[in-house]
Short mmCIF file of C-alpha atoms and ligand atoms in Angstrom, two decimals:
data_model
loop_
_atom_site.label_atom_id
_atom_site.label_comp_id
_atom_site.label_asym_id
_atom_site.label_seq_id
_atom_site.Cartn_x
_atom_site.Cartn_y
_atom_site.Cartn_z
CA MET A 1 -3.46 -6.87 -10.02
CA ARG A 2 -6.54 -6.53 -12.30
CA THR A 3 -7.92 -3.21 -13.73
CA ILE A 4 -9.26 -1.00 -10.92
CA ILE A 5 -12.90 -0.30 -12.84
CA GLU A 6 -15.63 2.11 -12.35
CA PRO A 7 -17.49 0.75 -9.28
CA PHE A 8 -20.55 1.68 -10.66
CA ARG A 9 -23.04 1.57 -13.84
CA ILE A 10 -24.70 4.20 -15.95
CA LYS A 11 -28.29 4.69 -15.59
CA THR A 12 -28.89 8.31 -16.94
CA VAL A 13 -26.58 9.30 -19.52
CA GLU A 14 -25.90 12.82 -20.72
CA PRO A 15 -25.07 13.17 -24.41
CA ILE A 16 -21.95 14.78 -25.40
CA ARG A 17 -21.45 16.40 -28.74
CA MET A 18 -18.74 15.72 -31.38
CA THR A 19 -17.19 18.82 -33.06
CA THR A 20 -14.66 18.71 -36.02
CA VAL A 21 -11.24 20.48 -35.78
CA GLU A 22 -12.86 23.16 -37.98
CA GLU A 23 -15.55 23.54 -36.04
CA ARG A 24 -13.53 24.12 -33.20
CA GLU A 25 -10.96 26.58 -34.96
CA ARG A 26 -14.01 28.71 -35.39
CA LEU A 27 -15.52 28.27 -31.86
CA ILE A 28 -12.40 29.30 -30.31
CA ARG A 29 -11.79 32.07 -32.42
CA GLU A 30 -15.36 33.31 -31.50
CA ALA A 31 -14.71 32.77 -27.64
CA ASP A 32 -11.33 35.03 -28.38
CA TYR A 33 -9.03 32.09 -27.17
CA ASN A 34 -10.70 32.25 -23.66
CA LEU A 35 -11.78 28.84 -22.68
CA PHE A 36 -14.23 30.36 -20.08
CA SER A 37 -16.20 31.99 -22.99
CA LEU A 38 -16.96 29.02 -24.86
CA LYS A 39 -20.40 27.48 -24.35
CA SER A 40 -20.23 24.13 -22.76
CA GLU A 41 -22.12 22.30 -25.28
CA ASP A 42 -18.99 22.94 -27.55
CA VAL A 43 -16.80 21.27 -25.36
CA LEU A 44 -16.45 17.31 -25.57
CA ILE A 45 -14.55 16.47 -22.34
CA ASP A 46 -14.92 19.17 -19.52
CA LEU A 47 -12.08 19.18 -17.10
CA LEU A 48 -12.28 23.15 -16.09
CA THR A 49 -13.07 21.96 -12.74
CA ASP A 50 -14.08 19.25 -10.33
CA SER A 51 -16.29 21.82 -8.30
CA GLY A 52 -19.72 21.08 -8.43
CA THR A 53 -19.60 18.89 -11.37
CA SER A 54 -20.05 15.31 -9.76
CA ALA A 55 -22.44 12.87 -11.01
CA MET A 56 -25.11 11.92 -8.16
CA SER A 57 -26.07 8.61 -7.51
CA THR A 58 -29.49 6.84 -7.49
CA MET A 59 -29.56 7.19 -3.94
CA GLN A 60 -28.96 10.86 -3.81
CA TRP A 61 -31.52 11.52 -6.94
CA SER A 62 -34.04 9.48 -4.42
CA ALA A 63 -33.26 11.26 -1.58
CA LEU A 64 -33.65 14.71 -3.33
CA MET A 65 -37.38 13.62 -3.47
CA GLN A 66 -37.64 13.49 0.46
CA GLY A 67 -36.39 17.19 0.78
CA ASP A 68 -38.46 18.82 3.24
CA GLU A 69 -38.58 22.67 2.62
CA SER A 70 -40.04 23.40 6.05
CA TYR A 71 -38.32 27.32 7.10
CA ALA A 72 -37.51 25.79 10.60
CA GLY A 73 -36.41 22.36 11.89
CA SER A 74 -36.79 20.36 8.90
CA PRO A 75 -35.96 16.64 8.96
CA SER A 76 -33.43 17.23 6.05
CA TYR A 77 -31.62 19.33 8.12
CA TYR A 78 -31.39 16.99 10.83
CA ARG A 79 -30.35 14.29 8.31
CA PHE A 80 -27.87 16.43 7.03
CA GLU A 81 -26.37 17.58 10.56
CA ALA A 82 -26.12 13.76 11.56
CA ALA A 83 -24.24 12.77 8.38
CA VAL A 84 -21.74 15.44 9.02
CA PHE A 85 -21.54 14.61 12.92
CA ASP A 86 -20.82 11.16 11.87
CA LEU A 87 -17.58 11.82 10.18
CA MET A 88 -16.77 15.34 11.78
CA PRO A 89 -17.72 15.29 15.54
CA PHE A 90 -18.12 19.07 15.95
CA LYS A 91 -20.51 20.84 18.16
CA HIS A 92 -22.18 23.27 15.83
CA ILE A 93 -22.80 23.16 12.08
CA ILE A 94 -23.94 26.18 10.03
CA PRO A 95 -25.14 25.16 6.64
CA THR A 96 -24.19 27.74 3.89
CA HIS A 97 -24.62 27.64 -0.21
CA GLN A 98 -21.19 27.12 -0.62
CA GLY A 99 -17.50 27.14 0.81
CA ARG A 100 -16.75 30.70 0.35
CA ALA A 101 -19.80 31.79 2.11
CA ALA A 102 -18.56 29.88 5.27
CA GLU A 103 -15.25 31.53 4.93
CA HIS A 104 -17.01 34.82 4.79
CA ILE A 105 -18.60 34.08 8.11
CA LEU A 106 -15.58 32.82 9.96
CA SER A 107 -13.12 35.54 8.49
CA SER A 108 -15.40 38.40 9.85
CA ILE A 109 -15.99 36.82 13.34
CA VAL A 110 -11.87 36.26 13.29
CA ALA A 111 -11.29 39.81 12.16
CA GLU A 112 -13.39 41.35 15.04
CA GLU A 113 -11.90 39.38 17.45
CA ALA A 114 -8.11 39.96 16.22
CA GLY A 115 -8.23 43.50 15.32
CA LYS A 116 -5.75 44.90 12.78
CA GLY A 117 -2.61 43.30 11.53
CA ALA A 118 -3.82 39.83 12.30
CA ILE A 119 -2.06 36.87 10.38
CA VAL A 120 -3.87 33.52 9.80
CA PRO A 121 -1.31 30.66 8.46
CA ASN A 122 -2.37 28.05 6.19
CA ASN A 123 -0.34 25.45 4.54
CA THR A 124 -1.53 27.29 1.22
CA HIS A 125 -4.61 29.63 1.24
CA PHE A 126 -7.16 28.70 -1.66
CA ASP A 127 -7.92 31.96 -3.50
CA THR A 128 -11.47 32.76 -1.97
CA THR A 129 -10.12 31.72 1.40
CA ARG A 130 -7.13 34.22 0.96
CA ALA A 131 -9.84 36.90 -0.38
CA ASN A 132 -11.91 36.48 2.41
CA PHE A 133 -9.13 36.80 4.83
CA GLU A 134 -7.45 39.85 2.99
CA ASP A 135 -10.78 41.63 2.74
CA VAL A 136 -11.15 42.10 6.44
CA GLY A 137 -7.62 43.42 6.81
CA ILE A 138 -6.02 39.94 7.68
CA VAL A 139 -2.65 38.82 6.27
CA ALA A 140 -2.97 35.27 4.88
CA LEU A 141 0.20 33.58 4.97
CA ASP A 142 1.26 30.41 2.99
CA LEU A 143 3.72 27.86 5.16
CA VAL A 144 3.76 25.01 2.84
CA THR A 145 6.64 22.65 2.86
CA PRO A 146 9.47 23.19 0.75
CA GLU A 147 8.93 19.69 -1.12
CA ALA A 148 5.95 21.35 -2.86
CA HIS A 149 7.94 23.51 -4.80
CA ASP A 150 9.96 20.75 -6.66
CA PRO A 151 7.66 19.70 -9.52
CA GLU A 152 9.69 16.67 -10.18
CA LEU A 153 10.14 15.64 -6.65
CA ASP A 154 7.90 12.49 -5.65
CA TYR A 155 7.26 13.19 -2.09
CA PRO A 156 4.06 11.56 -0.50
CA PHE A 157 2.66 14.49 1.49
CA LYS A 158 3.69 17.50 -0.66
CA GLY A 159 0.54 19.49 0.87
CA ASN A 160 2.12 19.63 4.55
CA MET A 161 2.44 22.55 6.76
CA ASN A 162 6.26 23.65 7.15
CA LEU A 163 6.16 22.91 11.16
CA GLU A 164 9.30 24.70 11.69
CA LYS A 165 8.18 28.13 9.96
CA LEU A 166 4.93 27.70 11.89
CA GLU A 167 6.51 27.42 15.18
CA ALA A 168 8.82 30.16 14.21
CA LEU A 169 5.88 32.23 13.39
CA LEU A 170 3.90 31.49 16.50
CA GLU A 171 7.10 32.36 18.79
CA ALA A 172 7.71 35.68 16.83
CA GLU A 173 4.09 37.01 16.36
CA GLY A 174 2.03 34.83 18.39
CA ASP A 175 -0.22 37.65 19.49
CA ARG A 176 -0.99 38.41 16.22
CA ILE A 177 -2.59 35.27 15.18
CA PRO A 178 -6.28 34.26 15.91
CA MET A 179 -6.36 31.00 14.51
CA VAL A 180 -4.26 28.34 12.31
CA GLU A 181 -5.66 26.80 9.17
CA ILE A 182 -4.87 23.55 7.35
CA THR A 183 -6.32 22.76 3.68
CA ILE A 184 -6.80 19.29 2.60
CA THR A 185 -5.89 18.35 0.22
CA ASN A 186 -3.74 21.33 -0.60
CA ASN A 187 -5.60 22.68 -3.56
CA ALA A 188 -3.22 25.54 -4.47
CA VAL A 189 -0.25 23.11 -4.81
CA GLY A 190 -1.91 20.58 -6.83
CA GLY A 191 -4.36 18.78 -4.61
CA GLN A 192 -1.26 17.39 -2.70
CA PRO A 193 -2.41 15.66 0.67
CA VAL A 194 -1.26 16.25 4.12
CA SER A 195 -0.23 13.61 6.52
CA MET A 196 -1.72 12.81 9.89
CA ALA A 197 1.76 13.14 11.60
CA ASN A 198 1.83 17.00 9.97
CA ILE A 199 -1.94 17.53 11.40
CA ARG A 200 -0.95 16.23 14.87
CA GLY A 201 2.11 18.21 14.75
CA VAL A 202 0.09 21.71 13.79
CA ARG A 203 -2.35 20.73 16.80
CA LYS A 204 0.47 20.12 19.07
CA LEU A 205 1.91 23.74 18.21
CA CYS A 206 -1.79 25.19 18.21
CA ASP A 207 -2.26 23.81 21.94
CA ARG A 208 1.14 25.29 23.00
CA PHE A 209 0.37 28.64 21.72
CA GLY A 210 -3.53 28.23 22.64
CA LYS A 211 -4.77 28.84 18.95
CA PRO A 212 -7.92 27.19 17.31
CA LEU A 213 -6.88 24.95 14.55
CA ILE A 214 -9.61 25.03 11.58
CA ILE A 215 -9.61 22.73 8.52
CA ASP A 216 -10.42 23.97 5.08
CA SER A 217 -11.70 20.32 3.95
CA ALA A 218 -13.22 20.48 0.79
CA ARG A 219 -11.14 17.14 -0.19
CA PHE A 220 -11.17 15.65 3.06
CA ALA A 221 -12.01 11.93 1.62
CA GLU A 222 -9.14 12.12 -0.98
CA ASN A 223 -6.82 13.53 1.75
CA ALA A 224 -7.84 10.53 4.11
CA TYR A 225 -7.35 7.96 1.20
CA PHE A 226 -3.79 9.22 0.48
CA ILE A 227 -3.02 8.66 4.19
CA LYS A 228 -4.38 5.15 4.19
CA LEU A 229 -2.25 4.68 1.22
CA ARG A 230 0.97 6.38 2.08
CA GLU A 231 1.12 6.81 5.88
CA ALA A 232 2.85 4.16 8.07
CA GLY A 233 -0.01 2.89 10.84
CA TYR A 234 -3.08 3.44 8.76
CA GLN A 235 -3.19 0.54 5.96
CA ASP A 236 -5.50 -1.35 8.48
CA LYS A 237 -7.66 1.63 9.15
CA SER A 238 -11.04 2.17 7.65
CA VAL A 239 -11.16 5.80 5.49
CA LYS A 240 -13.91 6.56 7.78
CA GLU A 241 -11.91 6.15 10.81
CA ILE A 242 -9.19 8.25 9.47
CA VAL A 243 -11.53 11.35 8.62
CA ARG A 244 -12.61 11.01 12.30
CA GLU A 245 -9.30 11.21 13.44
CA ILE A 246 -8.39 14.29 11.11
CA PHE A 247 -11.33 16.32 12.63
CA SER A 248 -10.64 14.98 16.05
CA HIS A 249 -7.64 17.26 15.97
CA ALA A 250 -9.38 20.59 14.79
CA ASP A 251 -11.63 23.05 16.20
CA GLY A 252 -13.81 23.78 13.29
CA MET A 253 -13.84 23.40 9.58
CA THR A 254 -15.18 25.11 6.43
CA MET A 255 -16.43 23.07 3.81
CA SER A 256 -16.99 23.18 0.00
CA ALA A 257 -19.71 20.49 -0.60
CA LYS A 258 -19.04 20.94 -4.46
CA LYS A 259 -16.04 18.68 -3.86
CA ASP A 260 -15.70 15.85 -1.79
CA SER A 261 -19.77 15.48 -1.05
CA PHE A 262 -20.63 14.47 -4.56
CA SER A 263 -23.32 17.74 -4.53
CA ASN A 264 -23.43 20.41 -6.99
CA MET A 265 -23.99 23.06 -4.69
CA GLY A 266 -23.29 23.47 -0.84
CA GLY A 267 -21.32 24.24 2.11
CA TRP A 268 -20.95 24.82 5.91
CA LEU A 269 -18.86 26.06 8.67
CA ALA A 270 -18.56 23.42 11.95
CA LEU A 271 -17.13 24.69 14.88
CA ASN A 272 -16.82 23.75 18.83
CA SER A 273 -16.96 27.18 20.44
CA ASP A 274 -20.32 27.87 21.31
CA GLU A 275 -19.02 31.75 21.28
CA TRP A 276 -18.00 31.71 17.55
CA ALA A 277 -21.02 29.41 16.63
CA GLU A 278 -23.17 32.12 18.07
CA LYS A 279 -21.59 35.09 16.21
CA ALA A 280 -21.74 32.67 13.10
CA ARG A 281 -25.29 31.96 13.39
CA THR A 282 -25.99 35.82 13.64
CA ARG A 283 -24.28 36.44 10.42
CA LEU A 284 -25.80 33.33 8.87
CA ILE A 285 -29.27 34.95 9.32
CA MET A 286 -28.36 38.25 7.87
CA THR A 287 -26.63 36.79 4.96
CA GLU A 288 -27.73 33.03 4.05
CA GLY A 289 -30.58 32.26 6.06
CA PHE A 290 -31.92 30.76 9.05
CA PRO A 291 -29.60 28.36 10.90
CA THR A 292 -31.58 25.18 10.13
CA TYR A 293 -31.04 25.73 6.16
CA GLY A 294 -28.77 28.43 5.76
CA GLY A 295 -27.98 28.76 2.50
CA LEU A 296 -29.35 25.32 1.20
CA SER A 297 -32.83 24.20 0.34
CA GLY A 298 -33.94 20.58 2.03
CA ARG A 299 -33.39 18.71 -1.13
CA ASP A 300 -29.63 19.84 -1.34
CA MET A 301 -29.13 18.93 2.47
CA GLU A 302 -30.69 15.06 1.74
CA CYS A 303 -28.54 14.89 -1.16
CA LEU A 304 -25.39 16.01 0.93
CA ALA A 305 -26.38 13.87 3.66
CA VAL A 306 -26.01 10.69 1.32
CA GLY A 307 -23.15 12.06 -0.58
CA LEU A 308 -21.15 11.98 2.50
CA GLU A 309 -21.86 8.52 3.10
CA GLU A 310 -20.85 7.29 -0.58
CA VAL A 311 -17.32 9.63 -0.65
CA VAL A 312 -15.63 7.67 2.10
CA HIS A 313 -16.59 4.36 0.27
CA GLU A 314 -13.06 2.88 -0.54
CA ASP A 315 -13.76 1.19 -3.60
CA TYR A 316 -15.00 4.81 -4.95
CA LEU A 317 -11.74 6.34 -3.80
CA GLN A 318 -9.57 3.62 -5.08
CA TYR A 319 -11.06 4.36 -8.39
CA ARG A 320 -10.88 8.04 -7.93
CA ILE A 321 -6.88 8.22 -7.00
CA ARG A 322 -6.11 5.54 -9.46
CA SER A 323 -8.02 7.02 -12.50
CA ILE A 324 -6.04 10.33 -11.98
CA GLN A 325 -2.80 8.69 -11.49
CA TYR A 326 -3.19 6.53 -14.41
CA ILE A 327 -3.79 9.78 -16.60
CA ASN A 328 -0.51 10.82 -14.85
CA GLU A 329 1.45 8.10 -15.88
CA ARG A 330 0.44 7.94 -19.36
CA LEU A 331 1.26 11.29 -20.01
CA ASP A 332 4.77 11.19 -18.16
CA ALA A 333 5.63 7.98 -20.23
CA LEU A 334 4.91 10.18 -23.48
CA GLY A 335 7.29 12.67 -22.14
CA VAL A 336 4.68 15.27 -21.23
CA PRO A 337 5.98 17.13 -18.24
CA VAL A 338 3.48 16.33 -15.54
CA LEU A 339 3.79 17.56 -11.65
CA LYS A 340 4.54 14.47 -9.69
CA PRO A 341 3.08 12.67 -7.98
CA ALA A 342 -0.49 13.13 -9.05
CA GLY A 343 -2.62 14.90 -6.56
CA GLY A 344 -6.14 14.01 -5.80
CA HIS A 345 -8.10 15.81 -8.18
CA ALA A 346 -6.20 16.84 -11.17
CA ILE A 347 -3.48 16.28 -13.39
CA PHE A 348 -1.18 19.50 -14.03
CA ILE A 349 1.09 19.85 -17.24
CA ASP A 350 4.24 22.04 -16.94
CA ALA A 351 3.67 24.27 -20.16
CA LYS A 352 6.66 26.15 -19.80
CA HIS A 353 8.89 22.53 -20.35
CA MET A 354 6.76 21.49 -22.81
CA LEU A 355 6.28 24.54 -24.98
CA PRO A 356 9.63 25.97 -24.56
CA HIS A 357 9.72 28.03 -27.71
CA ILE A 358 6.67 30.24 -26.19
CA PRO A 359 7.72 33.17 -23.72
CA PRO A 360 6.03 33.55 -20.41
CA LEU A 361 4.24 36.64 -21.45
CA GLN A 362 3.07 35.03 -24.78
CA PHE A 363 1.28 32.72 -21.99
CA PRO A 364 2.45 29.16 -23.10
CA ALA A 365 -0.29 27.43 -20.57
CA GLN A 366 -2.88 29.11 -22.25
CA ALA A 367 -1.62 28.16 -25.81
CA LEU A 368 -1.54 24.52 -24.54
CA ALA A 369 -4.73 24.74 -23.13
CA VAL A 370 -6.15 25.91 -26.81
CA ALA A 371 -4.12 23.43 -28.33
CA LEU A 372 -6.07 20.86 -26.50
CA TYR A 373 -9.15 22.19 -27.26
CA LEU A 374 -8.56 22.22 -30.70
CA GLU A 375 -7.04 18.59 -30.69
CA GLY A 376 -10.00 16.84 -29.06
CA GLY A 377 -12.51 19.41 -27.93
CA ILE A 378 -10.97 19.26 -23.92
CA ARG A 379 -11.41 22.24 -21.75
CA THR A 380 -8.69 22.56 -19.31
CA VAL A 381 -7.73 25.57 -17.60
CA GLU A 382 -4.72 27.66 -17.49
CA ILE A 383 -2.68 28.32 -14.16
CA GLY A 384 -0.21 30.82 -14.87
CA SER A 385 0.76 34.47 -16.22
CA LEU A 386 -2.68 34.90 -17.62
CA MET A 387 -4.36 34.32 -14.33
CA PHE A 388 -1.10 35.93 -12.03
CA GLY A 389 0.81 38.11 -14.32
CA ARG A 390 -0.91 41.35 -14.03
CA GLN A 391 0.32 43.39 -11.13
CA PRO A 392 -1.50 45.54 -8.70
CA ASP A 393 0.88 48.65 -10.07
CA GLY A 394 -0.30 47.59 -13.84
CA SER A 395 2.89 45.95 -14.67
CA GLU A 396 3.19 42.58 -15.99
CA LYS A 397 5.53 39.56 -14.35
CA PRO A 398 5.59 36.19 -15.38
CA ALA A 399 4.21 33.58 -12.71
CA ALA A 400 6.36 31.52 -11.17
CA MET A 401 4.89 28.56 -13.24
CA GLU A 402 2.83 27.93 -16.50
CA LEU A 403 0.61 25.09 -15.64
CA VAL A 404 -2.59 23.69 -17.55
CA ARG A 405 -4.82 22.02 -15.00
CA MET A 406 -7.12 19.17 -15.75
CA ALA A 407 -9.45 18.64 -13.13
CA MET A 408 -11.50 15.54 -13.02
CA PRO A 409 -15.17 15.76 -12.19
CA ARG A 410 -16.34 12.67 -9.56
CA ARG A 411 -17.99 9.49 -11.07
CA VAL A 412 -18.54 11.29 -14.53
CA TYR A 413 -15.85 10.08 -17.12
CA THR A 414 -15.16 6.71 -18.32
CA GLN A 415 -11.77 4.87 -18.75
CA ALA A 416 -12.28 5.30 -22.58
CA GLN A 417 -12.56 8.94 -21.99
CA ALA A 418 -9.30 8.76 -19.98
CA ASP A 419 -7.68 6.76 -22.78
CA TYR A 420 -9.03 9.34 -25.47
CA ILE A 421 -7.48 12.47 -23.11
CA VAL A 422 -4.06 10.69 -23.44
CA GLU A 423 -4.27 9.99 -27.09
CA CYS A 424 -4.87 13.71 -27.60
CA PHE A 425 -1.48 14.43 -26.41
CA GLU A 426 0.10 11.65 -28.04
CA GLN A 427 -1.13 12.90 -31.51
CA MET A 428 -0.06 16.38 -30.16
CA VAL A 429 3.45 15.35 -29.35
CA ALA A 430 3.64 13.11 -32.73
CA ARG A 431 2.76 16.15 -34.77
CA GLY A 432 5.39 18.54 -32.89
CA THR A 433 4.35 20.96 -30.27
CA ASP A 434 6.72 23.71 -31.72
CA GLN A 435 3.86 24.72 -34.35
CA ILE A 436 1.87 25.67 -31.28
CA THR A 437 1.98 29.51 -31.28
CA GLY A 438 2.00 32.00 -28.13
CA LEU A 439 -0.98 34.40 -27.38
CA GLU A 440 -1.42 38.10 -26.97
CA ILE A 441 -3.94 40.05 -25.04
CA VAL A 442 -6.52 42.00 -27.24
CA LYS A 443 -8.55 43.28 -24.19
CA GLU A 444 -8.68 42.41 -20.52
CA PRO A 445 -10.48 43.53 -17.23
CA ARG A 446 -9.04 45.33 -14.39
CA SER A 447 -8.79 42.27 -12.00
CA LEU A 448 -9.32 38.41 -12.18
CA ARG A 449 -8.72 38.87 -16.04
CA HIS A 450 -8.29 35.36 -16.88
CA PHE A 451 -11.95 34.63 -16.78
CA THR A 452 -12.90 37.27 -19.42
CA ALA A 453 -9.93 38.48 -21.38
CA LYS A 454 -9.94 38.28 -25.01
CA LEU A 455 -6.89 36.92 -26.50
CA ARG A 456 -5.48 36.39 -30.27
CA PRO A 457 -2.63 34.17 -31.59
CA VAL A 458 0.54 36.40 -31.83
CA ALA A 459 1.46 36.89 -35.40
CA LEU A 460 4.80 34.97 -36.77
C1 PLP B 1 -13.40 25.25 -3.67
C2 PLP B 1 -12.69 25.40 -2.56
C3 PLP B 1 -13.04 26.55 -1.74
C4 PLP B 1 -14.31 27.26 -1.98
O1 PLP B 1 -15.54 26.54 -1.84
P1 PLP B 1 -16.68 27.17 -2.97
O2 PLP B 1 -17.64 26.13 -2.62
O3 PLP B 1 -16.20 27.18 -4.51
O4 PLP B 1 -17.09 28.51 -2.47
C5 PLP B 1 -12.30 26.79 -0.59
N1 PLP B 1 -11.27 25.96 -0.21
C6 PLP B 1 -11.01 24.97 -0.91
C7 PLP B 1 -9.71 24.41 -0.62
C8 PLP B 1 -11.45 24.75 -2.16
O5 PLP B 1 -10.97 23.76 -3.01
#
């Protein structure tokens, strides 16, 4: 087969600045070995996140000019609504400024109905979803399939819900469960997809126990494409048909449009329940805005409407999924321990295996992230003991895994840039990774320390 190429050409370019190793040594020292403290201008390839970092198309930029900023009843709102309902045929849509605002509204409605001690199961809650439920006193429970926990296991749908556990929970604690949620793709376990059979299985249980099913949908198009590639019976269906089928099984959705909508900002909550939608709109007016714009400007809604059409194009999705697989395969061939198979939006490196000489509480994944920046100006993010190590009682406990995540912005980097990322690893490995030293914390805030902590290399 021929190389899968970028299905676009570049009309507007955004220059990136080259730096030398010496400059980067100084810059990372000045940033206290925390990549969040770097200026983005000092980063060559920025893989910190795929959220809000997509490149917009010519059609999106021209739609932006058609934004109608009327307070009520803007045509931009109706175009946005039509684009959402074309893929996700729910009854109501509530536009928000980003995904977590939709989650905040949903969790407050659910908490009001469910009362104390409620439980919301999910395949795996994303951080903000968990935080929003916990904030209103709801237990956010993760019931992911056991295959997700084996980083080496090549399993097609590692994002799935564990249906046996969900059934047991609904049987034992049904009264305490106001809704069931599925996250597609399952971000917290590496952007791994959920199969249609699994979604149908969850729907069946929801029907049996009379529970609404909500889909946390940030990467719905990537998930649908994985279903087309990997699930029997879907090869001849279009991605759009698969997307429609996914949402036909749900009673509502929350969306971060900063992912699979090619938007730099935006989100929504969609619902079938008239009662929940009315409550949601009341809250929307208090916290976001009037129901025909919510947290968005007219021009944002125009860009979103076009982005939703583009994100289900199969040549785009083929390039998207393949470009991530490509880096994963090449790193794997170099002996770099990557999580397998590659997920839909990022490559994950197991730093515990790559740097076995660095103990967990010297933050091997942060050390690897710093080394990658020094090597080639690449910015990644640690998902390990720096992020999760500090316990509520103040003690320190190593995280289950020490990962470096390389999240790929959509339509932003080229094939040569992908090769450059691989070459940086190649040269690092050739020189010997036992030169890389661990880090210690000099100063940290009380919570969410990974964003602002100051670190330094441990003295040898
Ligand atoms: C990003 C994300 C969110 C939160 O959305 P924001 O737009 O960042 O507020 C929720 N769920 C999942 C699965 C996400 O990836």
